[in-house]
GROMACS .gro file of C-alpha atoms in nm:
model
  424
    1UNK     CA    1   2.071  -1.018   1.751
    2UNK     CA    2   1.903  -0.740   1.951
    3UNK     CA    3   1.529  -0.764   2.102
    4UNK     CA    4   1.340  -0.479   1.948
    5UNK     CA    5   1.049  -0.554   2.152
    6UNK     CA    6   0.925  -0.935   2.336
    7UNK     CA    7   0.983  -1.185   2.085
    8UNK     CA    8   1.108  -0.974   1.789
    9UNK     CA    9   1.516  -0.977   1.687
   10UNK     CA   10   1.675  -0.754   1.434
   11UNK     CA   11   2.028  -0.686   1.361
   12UNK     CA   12   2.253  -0.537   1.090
   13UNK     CA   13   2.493  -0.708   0.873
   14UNK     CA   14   2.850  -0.521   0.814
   15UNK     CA   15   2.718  -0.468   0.456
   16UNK     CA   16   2.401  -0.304   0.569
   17UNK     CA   17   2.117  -0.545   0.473
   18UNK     CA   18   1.878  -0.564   0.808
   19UNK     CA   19   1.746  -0.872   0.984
   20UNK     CA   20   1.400  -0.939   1.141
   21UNK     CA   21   1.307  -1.256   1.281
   22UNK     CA   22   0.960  -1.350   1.477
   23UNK     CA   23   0.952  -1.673   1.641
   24UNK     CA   24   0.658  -1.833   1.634
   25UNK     CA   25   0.591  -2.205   1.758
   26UNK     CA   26   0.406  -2.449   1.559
   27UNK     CA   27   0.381  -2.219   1.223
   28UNK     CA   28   0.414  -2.203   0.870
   29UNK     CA   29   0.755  -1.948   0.774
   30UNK     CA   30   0.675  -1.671   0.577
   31UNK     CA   31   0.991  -1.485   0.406
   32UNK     CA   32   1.023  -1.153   0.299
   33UNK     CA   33   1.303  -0.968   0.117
   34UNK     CA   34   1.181  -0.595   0.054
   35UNK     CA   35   1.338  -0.318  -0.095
   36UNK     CA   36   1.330   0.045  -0.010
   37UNK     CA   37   1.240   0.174  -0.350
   38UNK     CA   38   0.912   0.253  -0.524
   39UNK     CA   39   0.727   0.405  -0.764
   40UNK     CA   40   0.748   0.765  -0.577
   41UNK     CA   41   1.185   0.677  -0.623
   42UNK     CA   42   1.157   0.681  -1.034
   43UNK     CA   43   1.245   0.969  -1.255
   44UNK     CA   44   0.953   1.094  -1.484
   45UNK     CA   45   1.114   0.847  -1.814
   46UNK     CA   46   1.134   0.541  -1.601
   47UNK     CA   47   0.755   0.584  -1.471
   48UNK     CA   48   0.634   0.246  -1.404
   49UNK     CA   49   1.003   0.152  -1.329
   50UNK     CA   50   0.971  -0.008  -0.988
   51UNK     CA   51   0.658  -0.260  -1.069
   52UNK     CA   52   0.827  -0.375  -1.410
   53UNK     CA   53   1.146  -0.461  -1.267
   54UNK     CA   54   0.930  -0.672  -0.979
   55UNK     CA   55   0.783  -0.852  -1.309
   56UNK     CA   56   1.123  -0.888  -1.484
   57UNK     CA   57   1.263  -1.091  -1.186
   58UNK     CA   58   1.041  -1.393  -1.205
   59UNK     CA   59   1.146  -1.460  -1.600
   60UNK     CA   60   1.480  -1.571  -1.481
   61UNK     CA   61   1.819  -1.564  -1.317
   62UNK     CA   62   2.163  -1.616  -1.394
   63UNK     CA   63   2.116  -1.915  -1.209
   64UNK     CA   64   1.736  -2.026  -1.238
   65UNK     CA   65   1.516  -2.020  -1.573
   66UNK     CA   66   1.120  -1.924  -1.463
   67UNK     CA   67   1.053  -2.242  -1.503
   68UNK     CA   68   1.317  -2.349  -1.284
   69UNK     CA   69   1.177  -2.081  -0.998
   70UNK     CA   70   0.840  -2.193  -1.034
   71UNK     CA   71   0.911  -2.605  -0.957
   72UNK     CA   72   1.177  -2.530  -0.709
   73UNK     CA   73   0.865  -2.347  -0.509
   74UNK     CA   74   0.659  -2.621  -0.555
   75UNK     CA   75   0.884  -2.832  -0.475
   76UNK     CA   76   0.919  -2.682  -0.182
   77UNK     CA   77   0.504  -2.671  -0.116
   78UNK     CA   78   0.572  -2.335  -0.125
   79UNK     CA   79   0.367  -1.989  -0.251
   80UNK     CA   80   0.602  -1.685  -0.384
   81UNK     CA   81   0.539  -1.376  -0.495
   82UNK     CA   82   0.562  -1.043  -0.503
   83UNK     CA   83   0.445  -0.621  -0.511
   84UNK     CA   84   0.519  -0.308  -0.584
   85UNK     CA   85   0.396  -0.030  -0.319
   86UNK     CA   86   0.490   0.369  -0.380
   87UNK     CA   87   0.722   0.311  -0.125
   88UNK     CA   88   0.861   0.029  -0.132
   89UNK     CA   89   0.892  -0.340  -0.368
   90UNK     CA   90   0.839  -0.714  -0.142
   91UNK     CA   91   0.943  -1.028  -0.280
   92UNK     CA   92   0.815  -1.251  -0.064
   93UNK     CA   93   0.744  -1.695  -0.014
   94UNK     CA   94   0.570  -1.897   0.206
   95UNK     CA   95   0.680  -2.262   0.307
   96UNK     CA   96   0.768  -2.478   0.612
   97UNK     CA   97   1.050  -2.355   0.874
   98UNK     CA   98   1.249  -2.690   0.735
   99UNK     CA   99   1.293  -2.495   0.394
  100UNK     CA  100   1.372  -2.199   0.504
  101UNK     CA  101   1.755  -2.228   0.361
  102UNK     CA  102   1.649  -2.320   0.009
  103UNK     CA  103   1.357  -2.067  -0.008
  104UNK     CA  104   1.543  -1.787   0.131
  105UNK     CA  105   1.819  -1.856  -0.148
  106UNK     CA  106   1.547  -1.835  -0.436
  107UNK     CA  107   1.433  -1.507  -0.269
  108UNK     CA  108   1.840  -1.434  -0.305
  109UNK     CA  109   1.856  -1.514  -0.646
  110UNK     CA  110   1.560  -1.339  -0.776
  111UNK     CA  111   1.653  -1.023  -0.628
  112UNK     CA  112   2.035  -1.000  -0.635
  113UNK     CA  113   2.065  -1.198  -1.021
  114UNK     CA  114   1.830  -1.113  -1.262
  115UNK     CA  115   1.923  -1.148  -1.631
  116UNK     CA  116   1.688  -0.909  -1.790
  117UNK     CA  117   1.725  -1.084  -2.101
  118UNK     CA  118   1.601  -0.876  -2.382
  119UNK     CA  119   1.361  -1.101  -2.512
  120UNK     CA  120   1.197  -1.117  -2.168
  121UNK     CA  121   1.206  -0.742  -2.167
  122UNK     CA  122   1.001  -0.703  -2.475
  123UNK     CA  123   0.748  -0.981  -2.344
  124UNK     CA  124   0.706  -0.830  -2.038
  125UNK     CA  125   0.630  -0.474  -2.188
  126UNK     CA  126   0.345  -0.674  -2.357
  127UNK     CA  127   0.236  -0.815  -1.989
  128UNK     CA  128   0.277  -0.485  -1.846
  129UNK     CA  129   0.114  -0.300  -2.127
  130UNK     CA  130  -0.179  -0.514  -2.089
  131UNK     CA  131  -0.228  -0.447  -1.714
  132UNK     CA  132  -0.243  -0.095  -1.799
  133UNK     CA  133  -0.539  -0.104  -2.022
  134UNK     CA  134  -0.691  -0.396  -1.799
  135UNK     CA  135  -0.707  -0.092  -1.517
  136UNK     CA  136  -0.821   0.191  -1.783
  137UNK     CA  137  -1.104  -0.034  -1.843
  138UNK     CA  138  -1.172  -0.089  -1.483
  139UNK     CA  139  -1.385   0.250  -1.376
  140UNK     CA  140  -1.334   0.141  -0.984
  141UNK     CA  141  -0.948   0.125  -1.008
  142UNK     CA  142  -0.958   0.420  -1.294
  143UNK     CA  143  -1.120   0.639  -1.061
  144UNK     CA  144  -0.852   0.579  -0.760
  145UNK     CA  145  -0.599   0.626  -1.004
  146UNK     CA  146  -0.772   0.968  -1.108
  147UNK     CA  147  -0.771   1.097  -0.748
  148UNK     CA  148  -0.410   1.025  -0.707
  149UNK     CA  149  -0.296   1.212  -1.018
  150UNK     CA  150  -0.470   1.501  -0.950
  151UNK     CA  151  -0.453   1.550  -0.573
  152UNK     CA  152  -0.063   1.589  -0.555
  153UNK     CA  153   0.125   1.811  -0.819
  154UNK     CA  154   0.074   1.581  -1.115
  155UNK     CA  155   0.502   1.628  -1.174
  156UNK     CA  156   0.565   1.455  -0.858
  157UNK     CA  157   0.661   1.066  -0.883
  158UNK     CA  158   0.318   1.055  -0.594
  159UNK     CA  159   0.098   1.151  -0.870
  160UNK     CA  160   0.170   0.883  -1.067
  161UNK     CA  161   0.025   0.510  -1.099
  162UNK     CA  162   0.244   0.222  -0.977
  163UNK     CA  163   0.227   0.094  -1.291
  164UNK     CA  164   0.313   0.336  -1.512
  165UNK     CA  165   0.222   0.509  -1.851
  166UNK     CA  166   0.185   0.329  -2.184
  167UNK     CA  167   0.448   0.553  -2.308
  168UNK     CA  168   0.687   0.518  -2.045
  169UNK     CA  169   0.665   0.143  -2.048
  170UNK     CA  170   0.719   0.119  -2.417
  171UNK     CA  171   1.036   0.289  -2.414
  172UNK     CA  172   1.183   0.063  -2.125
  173UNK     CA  173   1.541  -0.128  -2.218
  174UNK     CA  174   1.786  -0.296  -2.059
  175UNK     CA  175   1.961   0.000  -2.018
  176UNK     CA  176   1.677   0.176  -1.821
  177UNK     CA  177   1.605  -0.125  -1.648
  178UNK     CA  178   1.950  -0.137  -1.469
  179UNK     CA  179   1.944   0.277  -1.389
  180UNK     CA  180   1.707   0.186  -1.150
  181UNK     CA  181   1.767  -0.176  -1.042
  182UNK     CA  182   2.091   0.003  -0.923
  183UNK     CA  183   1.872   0.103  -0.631
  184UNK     CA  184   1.902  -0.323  -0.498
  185UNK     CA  185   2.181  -0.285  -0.271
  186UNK     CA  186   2.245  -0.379   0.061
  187UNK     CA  187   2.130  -0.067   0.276
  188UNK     CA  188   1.835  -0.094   0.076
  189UNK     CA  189   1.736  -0.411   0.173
  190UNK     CA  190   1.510  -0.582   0.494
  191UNK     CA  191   1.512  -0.951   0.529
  192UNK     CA  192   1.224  -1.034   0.737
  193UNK     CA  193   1.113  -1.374   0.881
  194UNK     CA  194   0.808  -1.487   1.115
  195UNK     CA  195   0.724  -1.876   1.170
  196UNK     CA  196   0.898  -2.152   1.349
  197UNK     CA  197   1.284  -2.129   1.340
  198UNK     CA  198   1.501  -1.981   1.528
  199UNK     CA  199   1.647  -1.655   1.528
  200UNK     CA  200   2.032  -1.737   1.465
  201UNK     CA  201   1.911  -1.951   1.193
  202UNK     CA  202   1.735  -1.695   0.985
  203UNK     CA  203   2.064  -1.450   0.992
  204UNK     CA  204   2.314  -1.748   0.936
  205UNK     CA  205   2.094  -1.791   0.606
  206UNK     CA  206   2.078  -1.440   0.538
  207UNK     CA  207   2.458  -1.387   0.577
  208UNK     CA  208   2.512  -1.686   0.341
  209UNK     CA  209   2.303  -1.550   0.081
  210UNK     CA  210   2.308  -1.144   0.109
  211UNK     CA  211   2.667  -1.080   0.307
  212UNK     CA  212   2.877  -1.113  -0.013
  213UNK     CA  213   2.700  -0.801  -0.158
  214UNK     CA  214   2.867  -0.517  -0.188
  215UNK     CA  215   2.751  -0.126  -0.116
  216UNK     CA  216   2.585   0.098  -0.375
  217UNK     CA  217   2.407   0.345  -0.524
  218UNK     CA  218   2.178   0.525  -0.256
  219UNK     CA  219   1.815   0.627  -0.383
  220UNK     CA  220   1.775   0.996  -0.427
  221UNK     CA  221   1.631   1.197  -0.138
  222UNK     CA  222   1.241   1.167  -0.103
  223UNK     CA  223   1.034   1.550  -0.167
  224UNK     CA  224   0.720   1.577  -0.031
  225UNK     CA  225   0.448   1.633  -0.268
  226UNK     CA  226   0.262   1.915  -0.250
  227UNK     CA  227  -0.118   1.883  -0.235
  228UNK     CA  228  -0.375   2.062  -0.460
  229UNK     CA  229  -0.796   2.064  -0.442
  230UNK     CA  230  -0.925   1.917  -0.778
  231UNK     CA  231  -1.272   1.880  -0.921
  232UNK     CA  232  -1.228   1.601  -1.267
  233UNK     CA  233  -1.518   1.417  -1.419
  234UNK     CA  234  -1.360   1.148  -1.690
  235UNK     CA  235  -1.631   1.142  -1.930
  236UNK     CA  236  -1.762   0.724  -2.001
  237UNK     CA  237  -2.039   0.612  -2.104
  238UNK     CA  238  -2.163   0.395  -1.824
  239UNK     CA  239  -2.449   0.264  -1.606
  240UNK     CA  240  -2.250   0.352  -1.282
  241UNK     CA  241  -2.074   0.673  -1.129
  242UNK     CA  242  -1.767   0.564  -0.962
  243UNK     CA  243  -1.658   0.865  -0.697
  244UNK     CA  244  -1.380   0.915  -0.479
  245UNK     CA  245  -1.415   1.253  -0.226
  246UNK     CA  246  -1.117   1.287  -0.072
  247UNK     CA  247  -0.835   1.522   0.129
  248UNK     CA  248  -0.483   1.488   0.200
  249UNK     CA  249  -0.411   1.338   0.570
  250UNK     CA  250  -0.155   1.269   0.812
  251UNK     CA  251   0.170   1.030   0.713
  252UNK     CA  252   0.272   0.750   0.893
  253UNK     CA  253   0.494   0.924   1.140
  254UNK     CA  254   0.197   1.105   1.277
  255UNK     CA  255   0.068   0.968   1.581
  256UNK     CA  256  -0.303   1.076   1.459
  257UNK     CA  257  -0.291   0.813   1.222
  258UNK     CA  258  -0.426   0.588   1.527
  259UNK     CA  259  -0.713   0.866   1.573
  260UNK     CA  260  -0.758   0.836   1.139
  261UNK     CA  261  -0.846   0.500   1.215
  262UNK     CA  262  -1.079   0.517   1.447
  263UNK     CA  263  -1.247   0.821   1.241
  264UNK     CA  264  -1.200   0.605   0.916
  265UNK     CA  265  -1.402   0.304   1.085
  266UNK     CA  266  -1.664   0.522   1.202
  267UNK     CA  267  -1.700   0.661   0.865
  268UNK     CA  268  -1.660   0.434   0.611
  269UNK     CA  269  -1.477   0.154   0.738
  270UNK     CA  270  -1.749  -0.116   0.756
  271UNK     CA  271  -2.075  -0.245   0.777
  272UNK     CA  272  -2.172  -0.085   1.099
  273UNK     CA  273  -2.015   0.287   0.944
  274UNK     CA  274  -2.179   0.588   0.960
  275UNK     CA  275  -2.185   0.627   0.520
  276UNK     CA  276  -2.279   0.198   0.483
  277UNK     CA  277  -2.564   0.204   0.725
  278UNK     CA  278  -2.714   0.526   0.515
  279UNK     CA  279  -2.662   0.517   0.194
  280UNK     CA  280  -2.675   0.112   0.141
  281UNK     CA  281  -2.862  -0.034   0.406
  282UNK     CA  282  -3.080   0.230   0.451
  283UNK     CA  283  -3.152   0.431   0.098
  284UNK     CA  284  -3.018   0.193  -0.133
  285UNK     CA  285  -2.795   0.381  -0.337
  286UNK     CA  286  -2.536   0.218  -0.351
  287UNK     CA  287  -2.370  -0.148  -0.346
  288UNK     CA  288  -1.984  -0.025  -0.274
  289UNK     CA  289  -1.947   0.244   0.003
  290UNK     CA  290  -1.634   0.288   0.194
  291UNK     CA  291  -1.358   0.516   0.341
  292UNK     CA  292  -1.002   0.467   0.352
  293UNK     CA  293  -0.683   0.598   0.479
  294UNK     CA  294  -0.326   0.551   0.275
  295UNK     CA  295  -0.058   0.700   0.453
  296UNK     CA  296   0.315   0.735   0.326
  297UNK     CA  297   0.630   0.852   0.504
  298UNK     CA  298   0.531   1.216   0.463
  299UNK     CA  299   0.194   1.242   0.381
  300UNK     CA  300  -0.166   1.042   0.301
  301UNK     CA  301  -0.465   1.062   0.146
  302UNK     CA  302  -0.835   0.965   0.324
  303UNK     CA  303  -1.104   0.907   0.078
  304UNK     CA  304  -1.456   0.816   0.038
  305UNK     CA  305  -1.565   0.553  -0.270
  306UNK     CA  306  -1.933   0.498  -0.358
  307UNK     CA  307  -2.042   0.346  -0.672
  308UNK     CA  308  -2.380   0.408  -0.765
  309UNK     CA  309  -2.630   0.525  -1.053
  310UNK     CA  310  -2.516   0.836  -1.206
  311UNK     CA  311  -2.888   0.927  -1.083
  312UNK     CA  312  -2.771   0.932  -0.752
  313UNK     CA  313  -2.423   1.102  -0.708
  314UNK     CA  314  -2.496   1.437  -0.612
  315UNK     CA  315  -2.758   1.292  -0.298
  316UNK     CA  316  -2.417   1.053  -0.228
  317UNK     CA  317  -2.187   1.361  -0.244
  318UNK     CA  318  -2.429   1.532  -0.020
  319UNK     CA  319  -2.484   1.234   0.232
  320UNK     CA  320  -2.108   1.205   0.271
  321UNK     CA  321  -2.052   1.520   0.325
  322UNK     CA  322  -2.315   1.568   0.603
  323UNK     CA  323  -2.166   1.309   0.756
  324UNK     CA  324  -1.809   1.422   0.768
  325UNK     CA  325  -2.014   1.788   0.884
  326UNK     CA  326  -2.119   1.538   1.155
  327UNK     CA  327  -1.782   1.468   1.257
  328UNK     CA  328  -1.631   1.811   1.268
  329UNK     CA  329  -1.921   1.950   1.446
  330UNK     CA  330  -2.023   1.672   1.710
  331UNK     CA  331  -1.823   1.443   1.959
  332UNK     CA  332  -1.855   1.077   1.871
  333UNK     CA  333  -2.093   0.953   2.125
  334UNK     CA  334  -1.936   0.679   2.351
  335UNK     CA  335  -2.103   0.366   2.228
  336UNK     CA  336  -2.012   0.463   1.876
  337UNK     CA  337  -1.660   0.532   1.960
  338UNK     CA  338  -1.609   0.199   2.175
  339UNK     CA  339  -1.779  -0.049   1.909
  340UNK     CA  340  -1.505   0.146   1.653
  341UNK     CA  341  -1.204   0.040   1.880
  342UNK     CA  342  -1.316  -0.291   1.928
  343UNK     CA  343  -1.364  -0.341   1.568
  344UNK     CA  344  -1.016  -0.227   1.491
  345UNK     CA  345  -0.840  -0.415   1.795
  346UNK     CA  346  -1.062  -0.743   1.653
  347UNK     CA  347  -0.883  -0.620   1.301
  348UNK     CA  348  -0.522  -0.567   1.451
  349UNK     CA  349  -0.557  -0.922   1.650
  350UNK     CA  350  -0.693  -1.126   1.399
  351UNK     CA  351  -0.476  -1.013   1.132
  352UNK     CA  352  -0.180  -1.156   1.321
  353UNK     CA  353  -0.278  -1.504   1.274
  354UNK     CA  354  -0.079  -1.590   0.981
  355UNK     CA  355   0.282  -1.553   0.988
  356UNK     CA  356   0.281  -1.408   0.634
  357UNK     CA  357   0.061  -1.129   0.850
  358UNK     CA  358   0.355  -1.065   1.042
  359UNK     CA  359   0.655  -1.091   0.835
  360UNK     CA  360   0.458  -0.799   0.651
  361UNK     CA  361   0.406  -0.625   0.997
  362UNK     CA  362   0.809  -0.653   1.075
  363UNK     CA  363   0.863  -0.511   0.751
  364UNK     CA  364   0.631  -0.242   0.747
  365UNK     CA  365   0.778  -0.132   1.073
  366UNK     CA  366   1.118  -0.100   0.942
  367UNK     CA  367   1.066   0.070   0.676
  368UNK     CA  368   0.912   0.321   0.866
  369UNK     CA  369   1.075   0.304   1.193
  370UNK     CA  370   0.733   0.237   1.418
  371UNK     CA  371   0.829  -0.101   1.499
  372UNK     CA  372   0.576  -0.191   1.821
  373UNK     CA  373   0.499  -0.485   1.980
  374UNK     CA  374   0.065  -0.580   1.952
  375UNK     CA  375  -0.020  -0.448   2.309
  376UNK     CA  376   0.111  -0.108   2.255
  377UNK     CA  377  -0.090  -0.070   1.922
  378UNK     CA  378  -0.402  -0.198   2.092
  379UNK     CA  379  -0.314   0.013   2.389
  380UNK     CA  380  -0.315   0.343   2.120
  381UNK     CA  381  -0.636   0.231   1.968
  382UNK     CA  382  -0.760   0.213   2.320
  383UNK     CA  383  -0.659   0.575   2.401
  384UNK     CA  384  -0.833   0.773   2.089
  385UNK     CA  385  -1.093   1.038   2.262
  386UNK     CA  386  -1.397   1.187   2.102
  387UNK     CA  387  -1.247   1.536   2.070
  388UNK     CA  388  -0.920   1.392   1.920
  389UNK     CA  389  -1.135   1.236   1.633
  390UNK     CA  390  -1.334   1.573   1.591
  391UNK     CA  391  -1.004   1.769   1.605
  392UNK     CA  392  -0.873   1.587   1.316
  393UNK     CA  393  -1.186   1.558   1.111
  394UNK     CA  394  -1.196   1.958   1.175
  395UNK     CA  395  -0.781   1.982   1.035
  396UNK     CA  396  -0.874   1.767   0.723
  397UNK     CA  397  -1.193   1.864   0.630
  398UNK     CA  398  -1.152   2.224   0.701
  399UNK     CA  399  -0.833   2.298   0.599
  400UNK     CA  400  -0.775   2.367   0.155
  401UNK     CA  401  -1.122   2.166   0.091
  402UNK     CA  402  -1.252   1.886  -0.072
  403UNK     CA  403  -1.130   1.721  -0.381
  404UNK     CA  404  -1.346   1.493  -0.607
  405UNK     CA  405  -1.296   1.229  -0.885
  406UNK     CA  406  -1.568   1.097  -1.060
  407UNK     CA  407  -1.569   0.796  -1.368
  408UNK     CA  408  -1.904   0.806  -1.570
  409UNK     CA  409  -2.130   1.008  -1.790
  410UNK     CA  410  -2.004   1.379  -1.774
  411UNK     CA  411  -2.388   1.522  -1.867
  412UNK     CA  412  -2.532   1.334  -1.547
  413UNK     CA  413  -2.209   1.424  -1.306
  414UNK     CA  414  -2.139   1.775  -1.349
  415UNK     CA  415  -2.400   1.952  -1.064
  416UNK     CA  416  -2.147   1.745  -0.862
  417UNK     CA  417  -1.920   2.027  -0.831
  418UNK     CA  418  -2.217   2.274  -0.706
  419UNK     CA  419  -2.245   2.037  -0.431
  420UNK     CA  420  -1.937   2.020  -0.340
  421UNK     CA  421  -1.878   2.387  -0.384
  422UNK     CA  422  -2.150   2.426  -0.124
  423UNK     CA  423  -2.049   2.245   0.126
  424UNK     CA  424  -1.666   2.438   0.159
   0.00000   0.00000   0.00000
């Protein structure tokens, strides 16, 4: 195996299925086997495709019943599970480095022999089904899933939730089900591993397990979606506004993203932010306040959420948006820019004290090729200047406008669009 960086190994089995391993003394093993397939990799009749086939797994193998999966963990004082990301699907398992041969084969099993047995199917589409109206009746999660839809061309897989449509989910069958779980083959998959064992170990379990596979079908090319501004109220009667003000951003091949962060945490991304401090701490308008940055291989999204009394919106609208006015017209000053970079350093150290923490980092840096060891990440957090923050905030916030969700009573929400209007 090759060093990618101190301490980090990867190589490449002849059948294409890559291996990262992260020693780490004295801890736990955390064991990941993700796929590069999403939601954004269905067609428009398999919406929902990705996260049901991530479901499907765990009812059984050709080898395992779920029951049999489920004791075989425990048996192992083990956690598994599992999640479906636009971009990507993780099947991952926690348990001691002496396991790591029989956990890594359950991993195996789930993801290279799944029976999809009909009657499983048809209970699952129940599950499924069920999780879809659990998040229609959630305004909070409604309300991201709003923005989404309507910020990329609503045709584009982007626009659409991870876990798809009632109607799409509905129709799913076996036959469905293996059009896309064609997508599981070797060059598609990243074995990653972070704990106490040893390099040579992990890929001498991998090869045992994965090498026998044989190439397949390649995922269809990737289009960018194409952003568009959007004003949508969804109409609910309801004691709270739930908002999300948003703009498309940078992706995560963009080296701004480290500048988004430190803009994001000055924001929105705390309790010492720019939008908690005001409109919580100080007016009182609202319990949930926060911004956010998702980025994708070729493009993002930064948003603000607030959830507060439909009384309130528009003087949230307006608040948020004199504060991103703040950041396009004036420099961060220096003690607010060097409490942000310590925060997120704090963030980016501290989250690296699990192993599951950085199984997830190896992964994530596969998938999208930014593999980098801690000190270089801290070092780029480090380097973000005042008038690279206000540069970006003036690109996103100046360039096709602001877009705006809202979930809650249409008659109280609507002079939200005047404000927003005003402010472009």
């Amino acid at each position: 195996m090759r060093e990618l960086y101190p301490n980090c190994y990867t190589t490449k089995l002849e059948n294409g299925v890559t291996v990262i391993v992260e020693p780490i003394e004295d801890r736990p093993l955390a064991l990941g086997v993700w796929v590069r397939v999403g939601s954004r990799d269905e067609p428009a009749h398999l919406a929902g495709m990705a996260h049901f086939i991530e479901h499907m797994v765990f009812k059984g193998t050709t080898h395992r019943t779920a029951f049999q999966i489920s004791e075989e963990v425990d048996a192992l004082g083990g956690y598994i599970n599992a999640m479906t990301h636009k971009e990507y699907t993780l099947f991952h398992i926690d348990v001691l480095p002496t396991h790591l041969e029989a956990a890594l084969d359950i991993l195996a099993d789930l993801v290279k022999n799944p029976r999809f047995a009909e009657d499983d199917i048809r209970k699952e589409q129940g599950v499924v089904l069920e999780e879809i109206r659990m998040t229609e009746d959630n305004p909070q999660e409604k309300v991201f899933d709003l923005f989404v839809e309507r910020i990329w061309d609503h045709q584009h897989a982007m626009a659409r939730p991870i876990l798809g449509r009632a109607e799409t989910v509905r129709r799913f069958d076996r036959a469905g089900i293996f059009e896309f779980y064609r997508y599981y083959q070797p060059e598609h998959l990243i074995v990653t591993a972070a704990g106490a064992v040893k390099p040579e170990r992990v890929l001498d379990a991998v090869k045992r397990v994965f090498g026998d596979l044989e190439p397949g079908v390649r995922a269809p090319s990737r289009q960018s979606p194409h952003p568009r501004r959007h004003f949508y109220i969804e109409d609910r009667d309801s004691q709270q506004a739930n908002l999300v003000l948003g703009v498309p951003s940078v992706g995560r091949h963009d080296e701004r993203r480290f500048t988004l962060e430190v803009m994001n945490t000055i924001l929105g991304g705390g309790m010492s932010s720019r939008l908690f401090k005001k409109i919580r701490e100080e007016l009182g308008l609202a319990y949930a306040v926060f911004s956010s940055a998702s980025l994708f291989e070729d493009s993002g999204i930064f948003i603000i959420y607030v959830g507060t009394e439909p009384k309130n919106a528009r003087q949230t609208v307006e608040i948020s948006l004199t504060e991103i006015e703040r950041l396009v017209r004036e420099p961060v000053p220096e003690s607010e820019l060097r409490l942000a970079k310590e925060k997120l350093k704090g963030n980016i150290l501290l989250g690296l004290e699990t192993s599951h923490s950085r199984m997830v980092r190896l992964g994530i840096g596969e998938l999208y090729n930014i593999h980098a060891p801690v000190e270089e990440l801290v070092q780029k957090i480090e380097h973000v200047t005042a008038d690279e923050i206000q540069e970006i905030a003036q690109e996103l916030f100046g360039r096709d406008g602001l877009s705006l969700s809202a979930v809650g009573p249409a008659d109280k929400l609507r002079d939200l669009e005047s404000a927003l209007t005003a402010a472009l």
